[in-house]
Short mmCIF file of C-alpha atoms in Angstrom, two decimals:
data_model
loop_
_atom_site.label_atom_id
_atom_site.label_comp_id
_atom_site.label_asym_id
_atom_site.label_seq_id
_atom_site.Cartn_x
_atom_site.Cartn_y
_atom_site.Cartn_z
CA MET Q 467 -20.51 -0.91 11.58
CA GLU Q 468 -19.37 1.31 14.05
CA CYS Q 469 -15.78 2.15 14.48
CA THR Q 470 -14.06 1.94 18.21
CA THR Q 471 -10.89 4.10 19.46
CA VAL Q 472 -7.55 2.53 18.28
CA THR Q 473 -4.48 4.25 20.09
CA LEU Q 474 -1.13 2.51 19.98
CA SER Q 475 -0.09 0.24 22.13
CA GLY Q 476 2.84 1.35 24.62
CA ASP Q 477 5.79 0.23 23.20
CA PHE Q 478 5.57 2.90 20.40
CA ALA Q 479 5.48 5.95 23.48
CA VAL Q 480 9.15 4.46 25.26
CA HIS Q 481 10.92 4.25 21.70
CA ASP Q 482 9.23 7.93 20.82
CA GLY Q 483 12.91 9.12 21.38
CA ALA Q 484 14.94 7.10 20.10
CA PHE Q 485 12.67 7.63 16.39
CA LEU Q 486 13.11 11.21 16.45
CA GLU Q 487 16.72 11.10 16.92
CA LYS Q 488 16.62 8.76 13.82
CA LEU Q 489 14.66 11.16 11.37
CA LYS Q 490 17.04 12.81 8.31
CA ASP Q 491 16.81 16.13 7.48
CA ASP Q 492 14.03 15.45 3.95
CA GLN Q 493 11.60 14.70 6.67
CA PRO Q 494 10.55 18.07 7.82
CA ALA Q 495 6.76 16.45 8.15
CA PHE Q 496 7.04 16.30 11.60
CA GLY Q 497 6.99 19.54 12.25
CA LEU Q 498 4.01 20.12 10.70
CA CYS Q 499 1.77 17.92 13.08
CA ASP Q 500 1.40 20.66 15.62
CA VAL Q 501 -0.93 23.53 12.79
CA ARG Q 502 -3.81 22.08 10.56
CA VAL Q 503 -2.32 21.52 7.68
CA SER Q 504 -2.83 18.57 4.89
CA ILE Q 505 0.27 16.95 3.75
CA TYR Q 506 1.00 15.11 1.01
CA ARG Q 507 4.11 13.03 1.02
CA ASP Q 508 6.13 11.52 -1.15
CA GLY Q 509 8.57 9.50 -1.92
CA PRO Q 510 9.89 6.24 -3.31
CA GLY Q 511 10.36 2.86 -1.57
CA GLY Q 512 12.75 3.14 0.88
CA THR Q 513 13.00 7.05 1.83
CA GLY Q 514 11.40 6.16 4.89
CA LYS Q 515 8.10 6.89 5.43
CA THR Q 516 7.31 4.05 7.06
CA PHE Q 517 9.46 4.71 9.43
CA LEU Q 518 8.32 8.81 9.61
CA TYR Q 519 4.61 7.11 10.14
CA LEU Q 520 6.04 5.23 12.99
CA THR Q 521 7.96 8.76 14.25
CA LEU Q 522 4.28 10.82 14.17
CA LEU Q 523 2.19 8.05 15.53
CA ALA Q 524 4.53 7.66 18.50
CA ASN Q 525 5.03 11.22 19.23
CA ILE Q 526 1.57 11.45 19.85
CA LYS Q 527 0.71 8.53 21.62
CA SER Q 528 3.40 9.99 23.70
CA ARG Q 529 1.24 12.80 24.34
CA GLY Q 530 -1.84 11.05 25.53
CA MET Q 531 -4.07 11.84 21.66
CA ILE Q 532 -5.02 9.87 19.58
CA ALA Q 533 -3.59 8.94 15.63
CA LEU Q 534 -5.30 7.43 13.34
CA ALA Q 535 -3.75 5.43 10.51
CA PHE Q 536 -4.89 3.31 7.26
CA ALA Q 537 -3.83 2.56 3.84
CA SER Q 538 -5.60 2.22 0.33
CA SER Q 539 -4.67 -1.60 0.28
CA GLY Q 540 -4.60 -4.01 2.70
CA VAL Q 541 -1.39 -5.28 2.64
CA ALA Q 542 0.11 -1.57 3.57
CA ALA Q 543 -2.27 -1.28 6.54
CA THR Q 544 -1.02 -4.74 7.81
CA ILE Q 545 2.46 -2.61 8.71
CA LEU Q 546 0.27 0.35 10.53
CA PRO Q 547 0.09 0.24 14.23
CA GLY Q 548 -3.97 0.08 13.96
CA GLY Q 549 -3.53 0.74 10.71
CA CYS Q 550 -6.67 -0.94 8.55
CA THR Q 551 -7.89 -0.14 4.86
CA THR Q 552 -9.92 3.33 4.05
CA HIS Q 553 -12.90 1.80 3.66
CA SER Q 554 -13.23 0.05 6.71
CA ARG Q 555 -12.48 2.76 8.66
CA PHE Q 556 -14.64 5.51 7.16
CA GLU Q 557 -17.05 2.98 5.52
CA ILE Q 558 -16.67 4.35 2.16
CA PRO Q 559 -19.68 3.56 -0.28
CA LEU Q 560 -18.09 1.07 -3.16
CA GLN Q 561 -19.05 3.82 -6.34
CA ALA Q 562 -17.67 7.14 -4.94
CA ASN Q 563 -18.58 10.17 -6.99
CA GLU Q 564 -18.55 14.09 -6.80
CA THR Q 565 -21.84 13.63 -4.25
CA THR Q 566 -21.06 10.89 -2.19
CA ILE Q 567 -20.20 11.26 1.18
CA THR Q 568 -19.42 8.62 4.27
CA ASN Q 569 -22.04 5.90 6.30
CA MET Q 570 -20.37 7.05 9.25
CA CYS Q 571 -22.85 8.40 11.37
CA LYS Q 572 -22.49 11.96 12.54
CA GLN Q 573 -23.12 11.09 16.41
CA GLY Q 574 -21.79 7.39 16.15
CA GLY Q 575 -18.67 6.17 17.04
CA GLY Q 576 -16.82 6.80 13.75
CA GLY Q 577 -17.63 10.57 13.77
CA LYS Q 578 -16.57 10.59 17.60
CA LEU Q 579 -13.18 9.06 16.94
CA ILE Q 580 -12.35 11.32 13.72
CA ARG Q 581 -13.26 14.74 16.26
CA GLN Q 582 -10.98 13.21 19.25
CA ALA Q 583 -8.28 12.37 16.35
CA LYS Q 584 -4.90 14.35 16.47
CA LEU Q 585 -3.34 13.10 13.61
CA ILE Q 586 -4.45 10.99 11.03
CA ILE Q 587 -2.03 9.54 8.08
CA TRP Q 588 -3.52 7.73 4.59
CA ASP Q 589 -0.79 4.75 3.68
CA GLU Q 590 -0.28 4.67 -0.50
CA ALA Q 591 -3.29 8.00 -1.30
CA PRO Q 592 -2.15 7.64 -5.03
CA MET Q 593 -3.71 4.21 -5.29
CA ALA Q 594 -7.24 5.78 -4.31
CA LYS Q 595 -9.47 7.15 -6.63
CA ARG Q 596 -9.64 11.37 -6.13
CA HIS Q 597 -13.52 10.69 -5.79
CA ILE Q 598 -12.72 8.40 -2.66
CA ILE Q 599 -10.11 10.98 -1.05
CA GLU Q 600 -12.97 14.18 -1.65
CA THR Q 601 -15.14 11.72 -0.43
CA VAL Q 602 -14.29 11.66 3.26
CA ASP Q 603 -13.14 15.25 2.99
CA ARG Q 604 -17.08 16.18 2.60
CA SER Q 605 -17.88 13.61 5.22
CA PHE Q 606 -15.04 15.38 7.62
CA ARG Q 607 -16.75 18.59 7.18
CA ASP Q 608 -20.04 17.64 7.80
CA ILE Q 609 -18.82 15.74 11.02
CA MET Q 610 -17.23 18.65 12.47
CA ASP Q 611 -19.33 21.32 10.84
CA ASN Q 612 -16.13 23.52 9.52
CA ASN Q 613 -15.53 23.81 6.14
CA ALA Q 614 -11.81 23.82 6.35
CA PRO Q 615 -10.06 21.23 4.39
CA PHE Q 616 -10.83 17.61 5.96
CA SER Q 617 -12.36 20.14 8.97
CA GLY Q 618 -8.85 21.68 9.44
CA LYS Q 619 -7.63 17.57 10.58
CA VAL Q 620 -3.90 17.45 10.29
CA MET Q 621 -3.75 14.88 7.45
CA ILE Q 622 -0.50 13.10 6.44
CA PHE Q 623 -1.18 11.83 2.87
CA GLY Q 624 1.70 9.30 1.47
CA GLY Q 625 2.90 7.58 -1.71
CA ASP Q 626 4.33 7.22 -4.58
CA PHE Q 627 2.87 8.52 -7.87
CA ARG Q 628 6.04 6.72 -9.36
CA GLN Q 629 3.88 2.81 -8.76
CA VAL Q 630 0.49 2.04 -9.11
CA LEU Q 631 -2.08 4.53 -9.52
CA SER Q 632 -6.04 3.60 -8.80
CA VAL Q 633 -7.39 1.07 -11.34
CA VAL Q 634 -9.89 2.45 -14.07
CA PRO Q 635 -10.80 -0.46 -16.30
CA LYS Q 636 -10.59 -0.23 -19.09
CA SER Q 637 -9.40 2.77 -19.03
CA THR Q 638 -6.70 5.17 -21.21
CA ARG Q 639 -3.36 6.81 -19.36
CA ALA Q 640 -5.25 10.19 -19.65
CA LYS Q 641 -8.54 8.72 -17.57
CA THR Q 642 -6.37 7.01 -15.31
CA VAL Q 643 -4.73 10.34 -14.31
CA ASN Q 644 -7.84 11.99 -14.05
CA ALA Q 645 -9.34 9.39 -11.41
CA SER Q 646 -5.67 10.27 -9.19
CA LEU Q 647 -5.88 12.41 -6.18
CA VAL Q 648 -2.79 14.24 -8.49
CA ARG Q 649 -6.85 16.13 -10.07
CA SER Q 650 -8.63 16.73 -7.26
CA TYR Q 651 -9.24 20.27 -6.20
CA LEU Q 652 -7.38 18.87 -2.21
CA CYS Q 653 -4.23 18.35 -4.10
CA THR Q 654 -3.85 22.10 -4.73
CA LEU Q 655 -4.37 22.65 -0.80
CA MET Q 656 -1.61 20.30 0.47
CA GLU Q 657 2.05 20.54 1.48
CA LYS Q 658 4.28 19.06 -0.47
CA ILE Q 659 7.35 17.18 0.97
CA HIS Q 660 9.90 14.35 -0.85
CA LEU Q 661 11.83 12.29 0.02
CA THR Q 662 14.84 11.38 -1.58
CA SER Q 663 17.13 9.40 1.23
CA ASN Q 664 16.84 5.85 -0.26
CA MET Q 665 17.49 4.16 3.71
CA ARG Q 666 16.70 0.69 2.39
CA ALA Q 667 18.88 0.82 -0.29
CA ARG Q 668 21.64 3.09 1.02
CA ALA Q 669 24.37 0.82 0.63
CA ASP Q 670 24.05 0.03 -3.10
CA SER Q 671 24.01 3.78 -4.37
CA ILE Q 672 24.25 2.25 -7.99
CA PHE Q 673 21.17 1.13 -7.61
CA CYS Q 674 19.65 3.37 -5.99
CA GLU Q 675 20.56 5.84 -8.80
CA PHE Q 676 19.47 4.11 -11.53
CA LEU Q 677 15.83 3.09 -9.49
CA LEU Q 678 15.51 7.17 -9.38
CA ARG Q 679 16.32 7.40 -13.17
CA VAL Q 680 13.92 4.90 -14.15
CA GLU Q 681 10.80 6.51 -12.20
CA ASN Q 682 11.97 10.41 -13.40
CA ILE Q 683 11.84 9.20 -16.87
CA GLU Q 684 15.65 9.81 -16.60
CA GLU Q 685 16.77 6.98 -18.12
CA SER Q 686 17.70 6.96 -21.70
CA THR Q 687 16.04 4.77 -24.03
CA ILE Q 688 16.78 2.76 -26.74
CA ARG Q 689 13.89 2.57 -28.81
CA ASP Q 690 10.21 3.29 -27.86
CA ASN Q 691 10.48 3.75 -24.40
CA LEU Q 692 12.88 0.16 -23.95
CA ILE Q 693 15.58 1.19 -21.30
CA GLN Q 694 19.00 -0.95 -21.27
CA LEU Q 695 19.21 -2.66 -18.05
CA PRO Q 696 22.62 -3.18 -16.01
CA GLN Q 697 24.67 -5.83 -16.69
CA GLN Q 698 23.92 -7.23 -13.10
CA MET Q 699 20.32 -7.09 -12.94
CA MET Q 700 19.80 -9.46 -16.04
CA VAL Q 701 20.10 -13.27 -15.29
CA GLN Q 702 21.49 -14.99 -19.16
CA ALA Q 703 20.78 -18.65 -20.33
CA THR Q 704 23.32 -21.05 -19.94
CA GLY Q 705 23.18 -24.58 -22.09
CA ASP Q 706 20.72 -25.65 -22.84
CA SER Q 707 18.58 -24.16 -19.67
CA LYS Q 708 15.40 -22.54 -19.96
CA LEU Q 709 15.65 -18.71 -19.48
CA GLU Q 710 12.78 -19.29 -16.57
CA GLU Q 711 15.31 -22.28 -14.93
CA CYS Q 712 17.98 -19.83 -14.51
CA LEU Q 713 16.16 -17.26 -13.50
CA VAL Q 714 14.18 -20.02 -10.23
CA ARG Q 715 18.03 -20.99 -9.58
CA LYS Q 716 18.80 -17.48 -9.52
CA VAL Q 717 16.73 -16.76 -7.02
CA PHE Q 718 16.50 -20.05 -4.82
CA PRO Q 719 19.93 -21.77 -4.74
CA SER Q 720 19.67 -25.11 -3.09
CA LEU Q 721 15.91 -25.12 -2.64
CA GLN Q 722 15.90 -28.76 -2.20
CA GLN Q 723 18.41 -28.14 0.59
CA ASN Q 724 16.18 -24.72 2.16
CA TYR Q 725 13.09 -25.54 1.32
CA ARG Q 726 11.97 -25.96 5.57
CA SER Q 727 13.99 -22.67 6.19
CA SER Q 728 11.05 -20.17 6.58
CA LYS Q 729 13.53 -17.24 6.75
CA TYR Q 730 14.99 -18.93 3.09
CA ILE Q 731 11.87 -18.44 1.72
CA THR Q 732 10.40 -15.80 3.00
CA GLU Q 733 13.44 -13.70 2.02
CA ARG Q 734 13.08 -14.23 -1.73
CA ALA Q 735 10.50 -14.06 -4.43
CA ILE Q 736 9.51 -13.57 -8.51
CA LEU Q 737 7.61 -11.09 -9.70
CA ALA Q 738 5.92 -11.30 -12.95
CA ASN Q 739 3.06 -9.25 -15.01
CA ARG Q 740 1.03 -12.09 -16.01
CA ASN Q 741 -0.76 -14.64 -14.29
CA GLU Q 742 0.24 -17.77 -16.81
CA TYR Q 743 4.01 -16.72 -15.87
CA VAL Q 744 2.97 -16.62 -12.62
CA ASP Q 745 1.59 -20.38 -12.98
CA ASN Q 746 4.86 -21.49 -14.50
CA LEU Q 747 7.16 -21.09 -12.18
CA ASN Q 748 5.62 -22.25 -9.63
CA GLU Q 749 5.17 -25.23 -11.30
CA MET Q 750 8.66 -25.48 -11.37
CA LEU Q 751 9.00 -24.04 -7.97
CA ILE Q 752 6.53 -26.76 -6.50
CA THR Q 753 8.58 -29.98 -8.74
CA GLN Q 754 11.69 -29.38 -6.81
CA PHE Q 755 10.17 -29.57 -3.23
CA PRO Q 756 11.32 -33.14 -2.53
CA GLY Q 757 8.58 -35.81 -1.35
CA LYS Q 758 5.30 -37.07 -3.36
CA GLN Q 759 3.45 -34.61 -4.68
CA GLU Q 760 -0.76 -35.18 -4.74
CA HIS Q 761 -2.92 -34.24 -6.15
CA ILE Q 762 -6.60 -32.57 -4.63
CA SER Q 763 -9.59 -31.90 -6.22
CA ALA Q 764 -12.15 -29.31 -5.57
CA LEU Q 765 -15.49 -28.96 -6.27
CA THR Q 766 -15.55 -25.39 -8.34
CA ARG Q 767 -19.06 -25.86 -10.10
CA TRP Q 768 -22.36 -27.02 -8.65
CA LYS Q 769 -25.61 -27.70 -10.57
CA MET Q 770 -29.17 -27.72 -9.00
CA ILE Q 771 -31.48 -30.92 -9.94
CA PRO Q 772 -34.62 -31.02 -9.08
CA THR Q 773 -36.46 -33.95 -7.04
CA ILE Q 774 -39.81 -35.41 -6.82
CA SER Q 775 -40.87 -36.35 -4.05
CA ILE Q 776 -43.64 -39.25 -4.43
CA LYS Q 777 -45.81 -40.32 -0.83
CA LYS Q 778 -47.28 -44.23 -0.95
CA ASN Q 779 -50.51 -44.64 0.23
CA SER Q 780 -49.95 -47.31 2.92
#
């Protein structure tokens, strides 16, 4: 697969000045884009990671240069202009190890794109195994004929190690950490920048402080690493209602009157850590939708049945 050049739309160049004025003091990564450096930008959700990315991308675009943006997951890539997944952009092998390189051709479109890029942003980097990031590093050095980390390209890695790390099937905590970016030789070569101001939830400072304490393992525990949730975050069963029913009513009040509103539906969600919980909650919500329920069967298995053709003599 050959990569094609992806630049930002003109809208971002127009808003470049507005982005610059709104940057907070704890976002110094912006000033490092004119030097050759690898940066890891750490910050919990809501601290302005995406806003910083957009500002950096807008600035590079306004100067007539190429910037690339991608993420470790497809969901994260959708919020970046021109974004795509790392495997798609760099043609990374599915089984990366200490010696693998990407499938990008040095003289092809992918190699040309890397040579022209002024800035490369990699969001949700903690979700990628270190071997994947190291594979990209080796390929950059080969494409650019430069033995500096990532061939001297300005790389912005973003993410939050307090959240989901790379998935290692049937592993221990130590093995999962060992597979992450923090155990890579590249990690020590990166400039570390920490974002702390939660812009998304700044109206609720108490919740922000509580969330940071939990993520930094600073919240006091009851026993066995269990913490006490604040009372305002809890939903209690009332009367003969089940706890799940109370939770559904709390999150989706007046569902039968608002189920046609896309704004109402997209502004709320219930997260669960097991598929069986998700199925039960979804079934509970579906039964509240007005109208007649219809079951449509789908073919999930098929079996090849041999047939014999007999030709009769005329």
